[in-house]
Amino acid sequence: MTQHDRRIDKTQKALKSALIKLMEEKDLPHITVTEIVKKADVNRGTFYKHYEVKEDLLEATIQDVIESLIQAYRHPYLNKERFTIKDLSASKIKLFEHVAANADFYRVIMLHPSVLPGFQNRLCEVLKKLSIQDLKFIPNTGTIDVDLQASYQSHALFGMIFEWVKGGFKYTPEHMAQQLLEILSNQPFSSGYHTMPNK
């Protein structure tokens, strides 16, 4: 990568970071380009070299996060023909490292859903699509609907991320990866439950 490329990347990263920080305070329609460039410490001309409008900057930010999410999700089974839970280790799970690296973005979409309406569903759809396209499920019976299974798993994973973000990232990414591994390995949902009497 050339010096010029690094400068462009640094500028775009600063603009994206500035937008996300502003979105923690108010909705996109109320954010101006002037506010974005001021927080990013660049001039307006620089902004318009890369983006026509602030919505373009937002979409570029979202695409960056989604691409990073996909890479992190695929990391445990990349270049493998067959993958099982037994092959998985906490150190191979990179999803939570991805979330931590994009903490400001996830705080916005999880804690201020009105800022990016519909994005939480979009995120679940990305996870679901990855499950269906990349992983061929080997169910215990032939009666499990693959689409429903993928939907169940994607929303469960989203739920873990949501709780982590809502709790202020009080656990490390490594701890979250270990918890996910234990949940997947133990499959508590297939065992019995002790019921609590209604009071």
CSV table of N, CA, C and O in Angstrom, one decimal, residues 65-174:
chain,number,residue,atom,x,y,z
A,65,VAL,N,-18.2,-2.6,8.2
A,65,VAL,CA,-18.5,-3.4,9.3
A,65,VAL,C,-19.0,-4.8,8.9
A,65,VAL,O,-18.6,-5.8,9.4
A,66,ILE,N,-19.8,-4.8,7.9
A,66,ILE,CA,-20.4,-6.1,7.4
A,66,ILE,C,-19.3,-7.0,6.8
A,66,ILE,O,-19.2,-8.2,7.1
A,67,GLU,N,-18.4,-6.4,6.0
A,67,GLU,CA,-17.3,-7.2,5.5
A,67,GLU,C,-16.4,-7.7,6.6
A,67,GLU,O,-15.9,-8.9,6.5
A,68,SER,N,-16.1,-6.9,7.6
A,68,SER,CA,-15.3,-7.4,8.7
A,68,SER,C,-16.0,-8.5,9.5
A,68,SER,O,-15.4,-9.4,9.9
A,69,LEU,N,-17.3,-8.3,9.6
A,69,LEU,CA,-18.2,-9.3,10.3
A,69,LEU,C,-18.1,-10.7,9.6
A,69,LEU,O,-17.9,-11.7,10.2
A,70,ILE,N,-18.2,-10.6,8.3
A,70,ILE,CA,-18.2,-11.9,7.5
A,70,ILE,C,-16.8,-12.6,7.6
A,70,ILE,O,-16.8,-13.8,7.8
A,71,GLN,N,-15.7,-11.8,7.6
A,71,GLN,CA,-14.4,-12.4,7.7
A,71,GLN,C,-14.2,-13.0,9.1
A,71,GLN,O,-13.7,-14.1,9.2
A,72,ALA,N,-14.7,-12.3,10.1
A,72,ALA,CA,-14.6,-12.9,11.5
A,72,ALA,C,-15.4,-14.1,11.7
A,72,ALA,O,-15.0,-15.1,12.3
A,73,TYR,N,-16.6,-14.1,11.1
A,73,TYR,CA,-17.5,-15.3,11.2
A,73,TYR,C,-16.9,-16.5,10.5
A,73,TYR,O,-17.0,-17.6,11.0
A,74,ARG,N,-16.3,-16.3,9.4
A,74,ARG,CA,-15.7,-17.4,8.6
A,74,ARG,C,-14.4,-17.9,9.1
A,74,ARG,O,-14.0,-19.0,8.7
A,75,HIS,N,-13.8,-17.2,9.9
A,75,HIS,CA,-12.4,-17.5,10.3
A,75,HIS,C,-12.2,-18.9,10.8
A,75,HIS,O,-11.3,-19.6,10.4
A,76,PRO,N,-13.1,-19.5,11.7
A,76,PRO,CA,-12.9,-20.8,12.2
A,76,PRO,C,-12.9,-21.9,11.1
A,76,PRO,O,-12.3,-23.0,11.3
A,77,TYR,N,-13.6,-21.7,10.0
A,77,TYR,CA,-13.7,-22.8,9.1
A,77,TYR,C,-13.2,-22.5,7.7
A,77,TYR,O,-13.4,-23.2,6.7
A,78,LEU,N,-12.5,-21.4,7.6
A,78,LEU,CA,-11.9,-20.9,6.3
A,78,LEU,C,-11.0,-22.0,5.8
A,78,LEU,O,-10.1,-22.5,6.5
A,79,ASN,N,-11.2,-22.3,4.5
A,79,ASN,CA,-10.4,-23.3,3.7
A,79,ASN,C,-10.5,-24.7,4.3
A,79,ASN,O,-9.6,-25.5,4.2
A,80,LYS,N,-11.6,-25.0,4.9
A,80,LYS,CA,-11.8,-26.4,5.4
A,80,LYS,C,-13.0,-27.0,4.7
A,80,LYS,O,-14.0,-26.3,4.5
A,81,GLU,N,-12.9,-28.3,4.3
A,81,GLU,CA,-14.0,-28.9,3.6
A,81,GLU,C,-15.0,-29.4,4.6
A,81,GLU,O,-16.2,-29.5,4.3
A,82,ARG,N,-14.6,-29.7,5.8
A,82,ARG,CA,-15.6,-30.2,6.8
A,82,ARG,C,-15.3,-29.5,8.1
A,82,ARG,O,-14.1,-29.3,8.5
A,83,PHE,N,-16.3,-29.2,8.8
A,83,PHE,CA,-16.2,-28.4,10.1
A,83,PHE,C,-17.2,-28.9,11.1
A,83,PHE,O,-18.4,-29.0,10.8
A,84,THR,N,-16.7,-29.2,12.3
A,84,THR,CA,-17.6,-29.6,13.3
A,84,THR,C,-17.3,-28.8,14.6
A,84,THR,O,-16.2,-28.2,14.7
A,85,ILE,N,-18.2,-28.9,15.6
A,85,ILE,CA,-17.9,-28.2,16.8
A,85,ILE,C,-16.7,-28.7,17.5
A,85,ILE,O,-16.0,-27.9,18.2
A,86,LYS,N,-16.4,-30.0,17.3
A,86,LYS,CA,-15.2,-30.5,17.9
A,86,LYS,C,-13.9,-29.9,17.4
A,86,LYS,O,-12.9,-29.9,18.1
A,87,ASP,N,-14.0,-29.3,16.2
A,87,ASP,CA,-12.8,-28.6,15.6
A,87,ASP,C,-12.6,-27.2,16.2
A,87,ASP,O,-11.6,-26.6,15.9
A,88,LEU,N,-13.6,-26.7,16.8
A,88,LEU,CA,-13.7,-25.3,17.2
A,88,LEU,C,-13.0,-25.1,18.6
A,88,LEU,O,-13.1,-25.9,19.5
A,89,SER,N,-12.2,-24.0,18.7
A,89,SER,CA,-11.7,-23.6,20.0
A,89,SER,C,-12.0,-22.1,20.1
A,89,SER,O,-12.2,-21.4,19.2
A,90,ALA,N,-11.9,-21.7,21.4
A,90,ALA,CA,-12.3,-20.3,21.7
A,90,ALA,C,-11.3,-19.3,20.9
A,90,ALA,O,-11.8,-18.3,20.5
A,91,SER,N,-10.1,-19.7,20.8
A,91,SER,CA,-9.1,-18.8,20.1
A,91,SER,C,-9.4,-18.7,18.6
A,91,SER,O,-9.0,-17.7,18.0
A,92,LYS,N,-10.1,-19.6,18.0
A,92,LYS,CA,-10.5,-19.5,16.6
A,92,LYS,C,-11.7,-18.7,16.4
A,92,LYS,O,-12.0,-18.3,15.2
A,93,ILE,N,-12.5,-18.4,17.4
A,93,ILE,CA,-13.7,-17.6,17.3
A,93,ILE,C,-13.3,-16.1,17.3
A,93,ILE,O,-12.8,-15.6,18.3
A,94,LYS,N,-13.4,-15.4,16.2
A,94,LYS,CA,-13.0,-14.0,16.1
A,94,LYS,C,-14.2,-13.0,16.0
A,94,LYS,O,-13.9,-11.8,15.9
A,95,LEU,N,-15.4,-13.5,16.1
A,95,LEU,CA,-16.5,-12.7,16.0
A,95,LEU,C,-16.6,-11.6,17.1
A,95,LEU,O,-16.9,-10.4,16.8
A,96,PHE,N,-16.2,-11.9,18.3
A,96,PHE,CA,-16.3,-11.0,19.4
A,96,PHE,C,-15.2,-10.0,19.3
A,96,PHE,O,-15.3,-8.8,19.8
A,97,GLU,N,-14.0,-10.4,18.8
A,97,GLU,CA,-12.9,-9.4,18.5
A,97,GLU,C,-13.4,-8.4,17.5
A,97,GLU,O,-13.1,-7.2,17.7
A,98,HIS,N,-14.1,-8.8,16.5
A,98,HIS,CA,-14.7,-7.9,15.5
A,98,HIS,C,-15.6,-6.9,16.2
A,98,HIS,O,-15.5,-5.7,15.9
A,99,VAL,N,-16.5,-7.4,17.0
A,99,VAL,CA,-17.5,-6.5,17.7
A,99,VAL,C,-16.7,-5.5,18.6
A,99,VAL,O,-17.0,-4.3,18.5
A,100,ALA,N,-15.7,-5.9,19.3
A,100,ALA,CA,-14.9,-5.0,20.2
A,100,ALA,C,-14.2,-4.0,19.3
A,100,ALA,O,-14.1,-2.8,19.8
A,101,ALA,N,-13.7,-4.4,18.2
A,101,ALA,CA,-12.9,-3.4,17.3
A,101,ALA,C,-13.9,-2.4,16.7
A,101,ALA,O,-13.4,-1.3,16.3
A,102,ASN,N,-15.2,-2.7,16.7
A,102,ASN,CA,-16.2,-1.8,16.1
A,102,ASN,C,-17.2,-1.4,17.2
A,102,ASN,O,-18.4,-1.3,16.9
A,103,ALA,N,-16.7,-1.2,18.4
A,103,ALA,CA,-17.5,-1.0,19.6
A,103,ALA,C,-18.5,0.2,19.5
A,103,ALA,O,-19.7,0.1,19.8
A,104,ASP,N,-18.0,1.3,19.0
A,104,ASP,CA,-18.8,2.5,18.8
A,104,ASP,C,-20.0,2.2,17.9
A,104,ASP,O,-21.1,2.6,18.2
A,105,PHE,N,-19.7,1.5,16.8
A,105,PHE,CA,-20.8,1.2,15.8
A,105,PHE,C,-21.8,0.3,16.5
A,105,PHE,O,-23.0,0.6,16.3
A,106,TYR,N,-21.4,-0.7,17.2
A,106,TYR,CA,-22.4,-1.6,17.8
A,106,TYR,C,-23.1,-1.0,18.9
A,106,TYR,O,-24.3,-1.3,19.1
A,107,ARG,N,-22.5,-0.1,19.6
A,107,ARG,CA,-23.3,0.7,20.6
A,107,ARG,C,-24.4,1.5,20.0
A,107,ARG,O,-25.5,1.5,20.6
A,108,VAL,N,-24.1,2.1,18.9
A,108,VAL,CA,-25.2,2.9,18.2
A,108,VAL,C,-26.3,2.0,17.8
A,108,VAL,O,-27.5,2.3,18.0
A,109,ILE,N,-26.0,0.9,17.1
A,109,ILE,CA,-27.1,0.1,16.5
A,109,ILE,C,-27.9,-0.7,17.5
A,109,ILE,O,-29.0,-1.0,17.4
A,110,MET,N,-27.2,-1.1,18.6
A,110,MET,CA,-27.8,-1.9,19.7
A,110,MET,C,-28.6,-1.0,20.7
A,110,MET,O,-29.7,-1.3,21.1
A,111,LEU,N,-28.0,0.1,21.1
A,111,LEU,CA,-28.6,0.9,22.1
A,111,LEU,C,-29.4,2.1,21.6
A,111,LEU,O,-30.2,2.6,22.4
A,112,HIS,N,-29.2,2.4,20.3
A,112,HIS,CA,-30.0,3.5,19.7
A,112,HIS,C,-30.6,3.0,18.4
A,112,HIS,O,-30.2,3.5,17.3
A,113,PRO,N,-31.4,2.0,18.4
A,113,PRO,CA,-31.9,1.4,17.2
A,113,PRO,C,-32.6,2.3,16.2
A,113,PRO,O,-32.7,2.1,15.0
A,114,SER,N,-33.2,3.4,16.8
A,114,SER,CA,-33.9,4.4,15.9
A,114,SER,C,-32.9,5.1,15.0
A,114,SER,O,-33.4,5.7,14.0
A,115,VAL,N,-31.7,5.1,15.4
A,115,VAL,CA,-30.7,5.8,14.5
A,115,VAL,C,-30.5,5.1,13.2
A,115,VAL,O,-30.3,5.7,12.2
A,116,LEU,N,-30.5,3.8,13.3
A,116,LEU,CA,-30.3,3.0,12.0
A,116,LEU,C,-31.5,2.0,12.0
A,116,LEU,O,-31.3,0.8,12.2
A,117,PRO,N,-32.7,2.4,11.8
A,117,PRO,CA,-33.8,1.5,11.8
A,117,PRO,C,-33.7,0.3,10.9
A,117,PRO,O,-33.3,0.5,9.7
A,118,GLY,N,-34.0,-0.9,11.3
A,118,GLY,CA,-33.9,-2.0,10.5
A,118,GLY,C,-32.5,-2.7,10.4
A,118,GLY,O,-32.4,-3.8,9.8
A,119,PHE,N,-31.5,-2.0,10.9
A,119,PHE,CA,-30.2,-2.6,10.8
A,119,PHE,C,-30.0,-3.9,11.6
A,119,PHE,O,-29.2,-4.8,11.2
A,120,GLN,N,-30.6,-3.9,12.7
A,120,GLN,CA,-30.5,-5.2,13.5
A,120,GLN,C,-31.0,-6.4,12.8
A,120,GLN,O,-30.4,-7.4,12.8
A,121,ASN,N,-32.1,-6.2,12.1
A,121,ASN,CA,-32.6,-7.3,11.2
A,121,ASN,C,-31.7,-7.6,10.1
A,121,ASN,O,-31.5,-8.8,9.7
A,122,ARG,N,-31.1,-6.5,9.5
A,122,ARG,CA,-30.1,-6.7,8.4
A,122,ARG,C,-28.9,-7.6,8.9
A,122,ARG,O,-28.4,-8.4,8.2
A,123,LEU,N,-28.5,-7.3,10.1
A,123,LEU,CA,-27.3,-8.0,10.7
A,123,LEU,C,-27.7,-9.5,10.9
A,123,LEU,O,-26.9,-10.4,10.5
A,124,CYS,N,-28.9,-9.8,11.4
A,124,CYS,CA,-29.3,-11.1,11.6
A,124,CYS,C,-29.4,-11.9,10.2
A,124,CYS,O,-29.1,-13.0,10.1
A,125,GLU,N,-29.8,-11.2,9.2
A,125,GLU,CA,-29.9,-11.8,7.9
A,125,GLU,C,-28.6,-12.1,7.3
A,125,GLU,O,-28.4,-13.1,6.6
A,126,VAL,N,-27.6,-11.3,7.6
A,126,VAL,CA,-26.2,-11.5,7.2
A,126,VAL,C,-25.7,-12.8,7.8
A,126,VAL,O,-25.2,-13.7,7.2
A,127,LEU,N,-25.9,-13.0,9.1
A,127,LEU,CA,-25.5,-14.1,9.9
A,127,LEU,C,-26.3,-15.4,9.4
A,127,LEU,O,-25.7,-16.5,9.2
A,128,LYS,N,-27.5,-15.2,9.1
A,128,LYS,CA,-28.3,-16.3,8.6
A,128,LYS,C,-27.9,-16.8,7.2
A,128,LYS,O,-27.7,-18.0,7.0
A,129,LYS,N,-27.6,-15.8,6.4
A,129,LYS,CA,-27.2,-16.2,5.0
A,129,LYS,C,-25.8,-16.9,5.0
A,129,LYS,O,-25.6,-17.8,4.3
A,130,LEU,N,-24.9,-16.5,5.9
A,130,LEU,CA,-23.6,-17.1,6.1
A,130,LEU,C,-23.8,-18.6,6.5
A,130,LEU,O,-23.2,-19.5,6.0
A,131,SER,N,-24.7,-18.8,7.4
A,131,SER,CA,-25.0,-20.2,7.9
A,131,SER,C,-25.5,-21.1,6.8
A,131,SER,O,-25.0,-22.2,6.6
A,132,ILE,N,-26.4,-20.5,6.0
A,132,ILE,CA,-27.0,-21.3,4.9
A,132,ILE,C,-26.0,-21.6,3.8
A,132,ILE,O,-25.9,-22.7,3.2
A,133,GLN,N,-25.3,-20.5,3.4
A,133,GLN,CA,-24.4,-20.6,2.2
A,133,GLN,C,-23.1,-21.4,2.5
A,133,GLN,O,-22.7,-22.1,1.7
A,134,ASP,N,-22.6,-21.2,3.7
A,134,ASP,CA,-21.3,-21.7,4.0
A,134,ASP,C,-21.3,-23.0,4.7
A,134,ASP,O,-20.4,-23.9,4.5
A,135,LEU,N,-22.3,-23.3,5.6
A,135,LEU,CA,-22.3,-24.5,6.4
A,135,LEU,C,-23.4,-25.4,6.1
A,135,LEU,O,-24.6,-25.0,6.1
A,136,LYS,N,-23.1,-26.6,5.7
A,136,LYS,CA,-24.2,-27.6,5.4
A,136,LYS,C,-24.4,-28.3,6.7
A,136,LYS,O,-23.6,-29.1,7.2
A,137,PHE,N,-25.6,-28.0,7.2
A,137,PHE,CA,-26.0,-28.6,8.5
A,137,PHE,C,-26.1,-30.2,8.4
A,137,PHE,O,-26.6,-30.7,7.4
A,138,ILE,N,-25.7,-30.8,9.5
A,138,ILE,CA,-25.8,-32.3,9.6
A,138,ILE,C,-26.7,-32.6,10.8
A,138,ILE,O,-26.2,-32.8,11.9
A,139,PRO,N,-28.0,-32.5,10.6
A,139,PRO,CA,-28.9,-32.6,11.8
A,139,PRO,C,-29.0,-34.0,12.3
A,139,PRO,O,-28.7,-35.0,11.6
A,140,ASN,N,-29.5,-34.2,13.5
A,140,ASN,CA,-29.7,-35.5,14.1
A,140,ASN,C,-30.8,-36.2,13.4
A,140,ASN,O,-30.8,-37.5,13.3
A,141,THR,N,-31.8,-35.5,12.9
A,141,THR,CA,-32.9,-36.1,12.1
A,141,THR,C,-33.1,-35.4,10.8
A,141,THR,O,-32.5,-34.3,10.6
A,142,GLY,N,-33.8,-36.0,9.9
A,142,GLY,CA,-34.0,-35.4,8.6
A,142,GLY,C,-35.2,-34.4,8.6
A,142,GLY,O,-35.6,-34.0,7.6
A,143,THR,N,-35.7,-34.1,9.8
A,143,THR,CA,-37.0,-33.3,9.9
A,143,THR,C,-36.7,-31.8,10.2
A,143,THR,O,-37.6,-31.0,10.2
A,144,ILE,N,-35.4,-31.5,10.5
A,144,ILE,CA,-35.1,-30.1,10.8
A,144,ILE,C,-35.1,-29.2,9.5
A,144,ILE,O,-34.4,-29.5,8.6
A,145,ASP,N,-35.8,-28.1,9.6
A,145,ASP,CA,-35.8,-27.2,8.4
A,145,ASP,C,-34.6,-26.3,8.5
A,145,ASP,O,-34.3,-25.6,9.5
A,146,VAL,N,-33.7,-26.4,7.5
A,146,VAL,CA,-32.4,-25.7,7.5
A,146,VAL,C,-32.6,-24.2,7.6
A,146,VAL,O,-31.8,-23.5,8.3
A,147,ASP,N,-33.6,-23.7,7.0
A,147,ASP,CA,-33.8,-22.2,7.0
A,147,ASP,C,-34.2,-21.8,8.5
A,147,ASP,O,-33.7,-20.8,9.0
A,148,LEU,N,-35.0,-22.6,9.1
A,148,LEU,CA,-35.4,-22.3,10.5
A,148,LEU,C,-34.2,-22.4,11.4
A,148,LEU,O,-34.1,-21.6,12.4
A,149,GLN,N,-33.4,-23.5,11.2
A,149,GLN,CA,-32.3,-23.7,12.0
A,149,GLN,C,-31.3,-22.5,11.9
A,149,GLN,O,-30.7,-22.0,12.9
A,150,ALA,N,-31.0,-22.1,10.7
A,150,ALA,CA,-30.1,-20.9,10.5
A,150,ALA,C,-30.7,-19.7,11.1
A,150,ALA,O,-29.9,-18.9,11.7
A,151,SER,N,-32.0,-19.5,11.0
A,151,SER,CA,-32.6,-18.3,11.6
A,151,SER,C,-32.5,-18.3,13.2
A,151,SER,O,-32.1,-17.3,13.8
A,152,TYR,N,-32.7,-19.5,13.7
A,152,TYR,CA,-32.6,-19.7,15.2
A,152,TYR,C,-31.1,-19.4,15.6
A,152,TYR,O,-30.9,-18.6,16.6
A,153,GLN,N,-30.2,-19.9,14.9
A,153,GLN,CA,-28.8,-19.7,15.3
A,153,GLN,C,-28.3,-18.3,15.1
A,153,GLN,O,-27.6,-17.8,16.0
A,154,SER,N,-28.7,-17.6,14.1
A,154,SER,CA,-28.3,-16.3,13.8
A,154,SER,C,-28.9,-15.3,14.9
A,154,SER,O,-28.2,-14.4,15.4
A,155,HIS,N,-30.2,-15.5,15.3
A,155,HIS,CA,-30.8,-14.7,16.3
A,155,HIS,C,-30.2,-15.0,17.7
A,155,HIS,O,-30.1,-14.1,18.5
A,156,ALA,N,-29.8,-16.2,17.9
A,156,ALA,CA,-29.2,-16.6,19.2
A,156,ALA,C,-27.8,-15.9,19.3
A,156,ALA,O,-27.5,-15.3,20.4
A,157,LEU,N,-27.1,-15.9,18.2
A,157,LEU,CA,-25.8,-15.2,18.2
A,157,LEU,C,-25.9,-13.7,18.4
A,157,LEU,O,-25.2,-13.1,19.1
A,158,PHE,N,-26.9,-13.2,17.7
A,158,PHE,CA,-27.2,-11.7,17.8
A,158,PHE,C,-27.5,-11.4,19.2
A,158,PHE,O,-27.1,-10.4,19.8
A,159,GLY,N,-28.3,-12.3,19.9
A,159,GLY,CA,-28.7,-12.1,21.3
A,159,GLY,C,-27.5,-12.0,22.2
A,159,GLY,O,-27.4,-11.2,23.1
A,160,MET,N,-26.5,-12.9,22.0
A,160,MET,CA,-25.3,-12.8,22.8
A,160,MET,C,-24.5,-11.5,22.6
A,160,MET,O,-24.1,-10.9,23.6
A,161,ILE,N,-24.4,-11.1,21.4
A,161,ILE,CA,-23.8,-9.8,21.1
A,161,ILE,C,-24.5,-8.6,21.7
A,161,ILE,O,-23.9,-7.7,22.3
A,162,PHE,N,-25.8,-8.7,21.6
A,162,PHE,CA,-26.7,-7.6,22.2
A,162,PHE,C,-26.5,-7.5,23.7
A,162,PHE,O,-26.3,-6.4,24.2
A,163,GLU,N,-26.5,-8.6,24.4
A,163,GLU,CA,-26.3,-8.6,25.8
A,163,GLU,C,-25.0,-8.1,26.2
A,163,GLU,O,-24.8,-7.4,27.2
A,164,TRP,N,-24.0,-8.5,25.4
A,164,TRP,CA,-22.6,-8.0,25.7
A,164,TRP,C,-22.5,-6.5,25.6
A,164,TRP,O,-21.9,-5.8,26.4
A,165,VAL,N,-23.0,-6.0,24.5
A,165,VAL,CA,-23.0,-4.5,24.2
A,165,VAL,C,-23.8,-3.8,25.3
A,165,VAL,O,-23.3,-2.8,25.9
A,166,LYS,N,-25.0,-4.3,25.6
A,166,LYS,CA,-25.9,-3.6,26.6
A,166,LYS,C,-25.2,-3.6,27.9
A,166,LYS,O,-25.4,-2.7,28.7
A,167,GLY,N,-24.4,-4.6,28.2
A,167,GLY,CA,-23.7,-4.7,29.5
A,167,GLY,C,-22.5,-3.9,29.6
A,167,GLY,O,-21.7,-3.9,30.6
A,168,GLY,N,-22.2,-3.1,28.5
A,168,GLY,CA,-21.0,-2.2,28.5
A,168,GLY,C,-19.7,-3.0,28.3
A,168,GLY,O,-18.7,-2.5,28.7
A,169,PHE,N,-19.8,-4.1,27.5
A,169,PHE,CA,-18.6,-4.8,27.2
A,169,PHE,C,-17.8,-5.2,28.5
A,169,PHE,O,-16.6,-5.1,28.6
A,170,LYS,N,-18.5,-5.7,29.5
A,170,LYS,CA,-17.9,-6.0,30.8
A,170,LYS,C,-17.1,-7.3,30.7
A,170,LYS,O,-16.2,-7.5,31.6
A,171,TYR,N,-17.3,-8.1,29.7
A,171,TYR,CA,-16.4,-9.3,29.5
A,171,TYR,C,-15.5,-9.1,28.3
A,171,TYR,O,-15.7,-8.2,27.4
A,172,THR,N,-14.4,-9.8,28.4
A,172,THR,CA,-13.4,-9.7,27.3
A,172,THR,C,-13.9,-10.5,26.1
A,172,THR,O,-14.8,-11.4,26.2
A,173,PRO,N,-13.4,-10.2,24.8
A,173,PRO,CA,-13.8,-11.0,23.7
A,173,PRO,C,-13.5,-12.5,23.9
A,173,PRO,O,-14.2,-13.3,23.4
A,174,GLU,N,-12.4,-12.7,24.6
A,174,GLU,CA,-12.0,-14.1,24.8
A,174,GLU,C,-13.0,-14.8,25.7
A,174,GLU,O,-13.3,-16.0,25.5
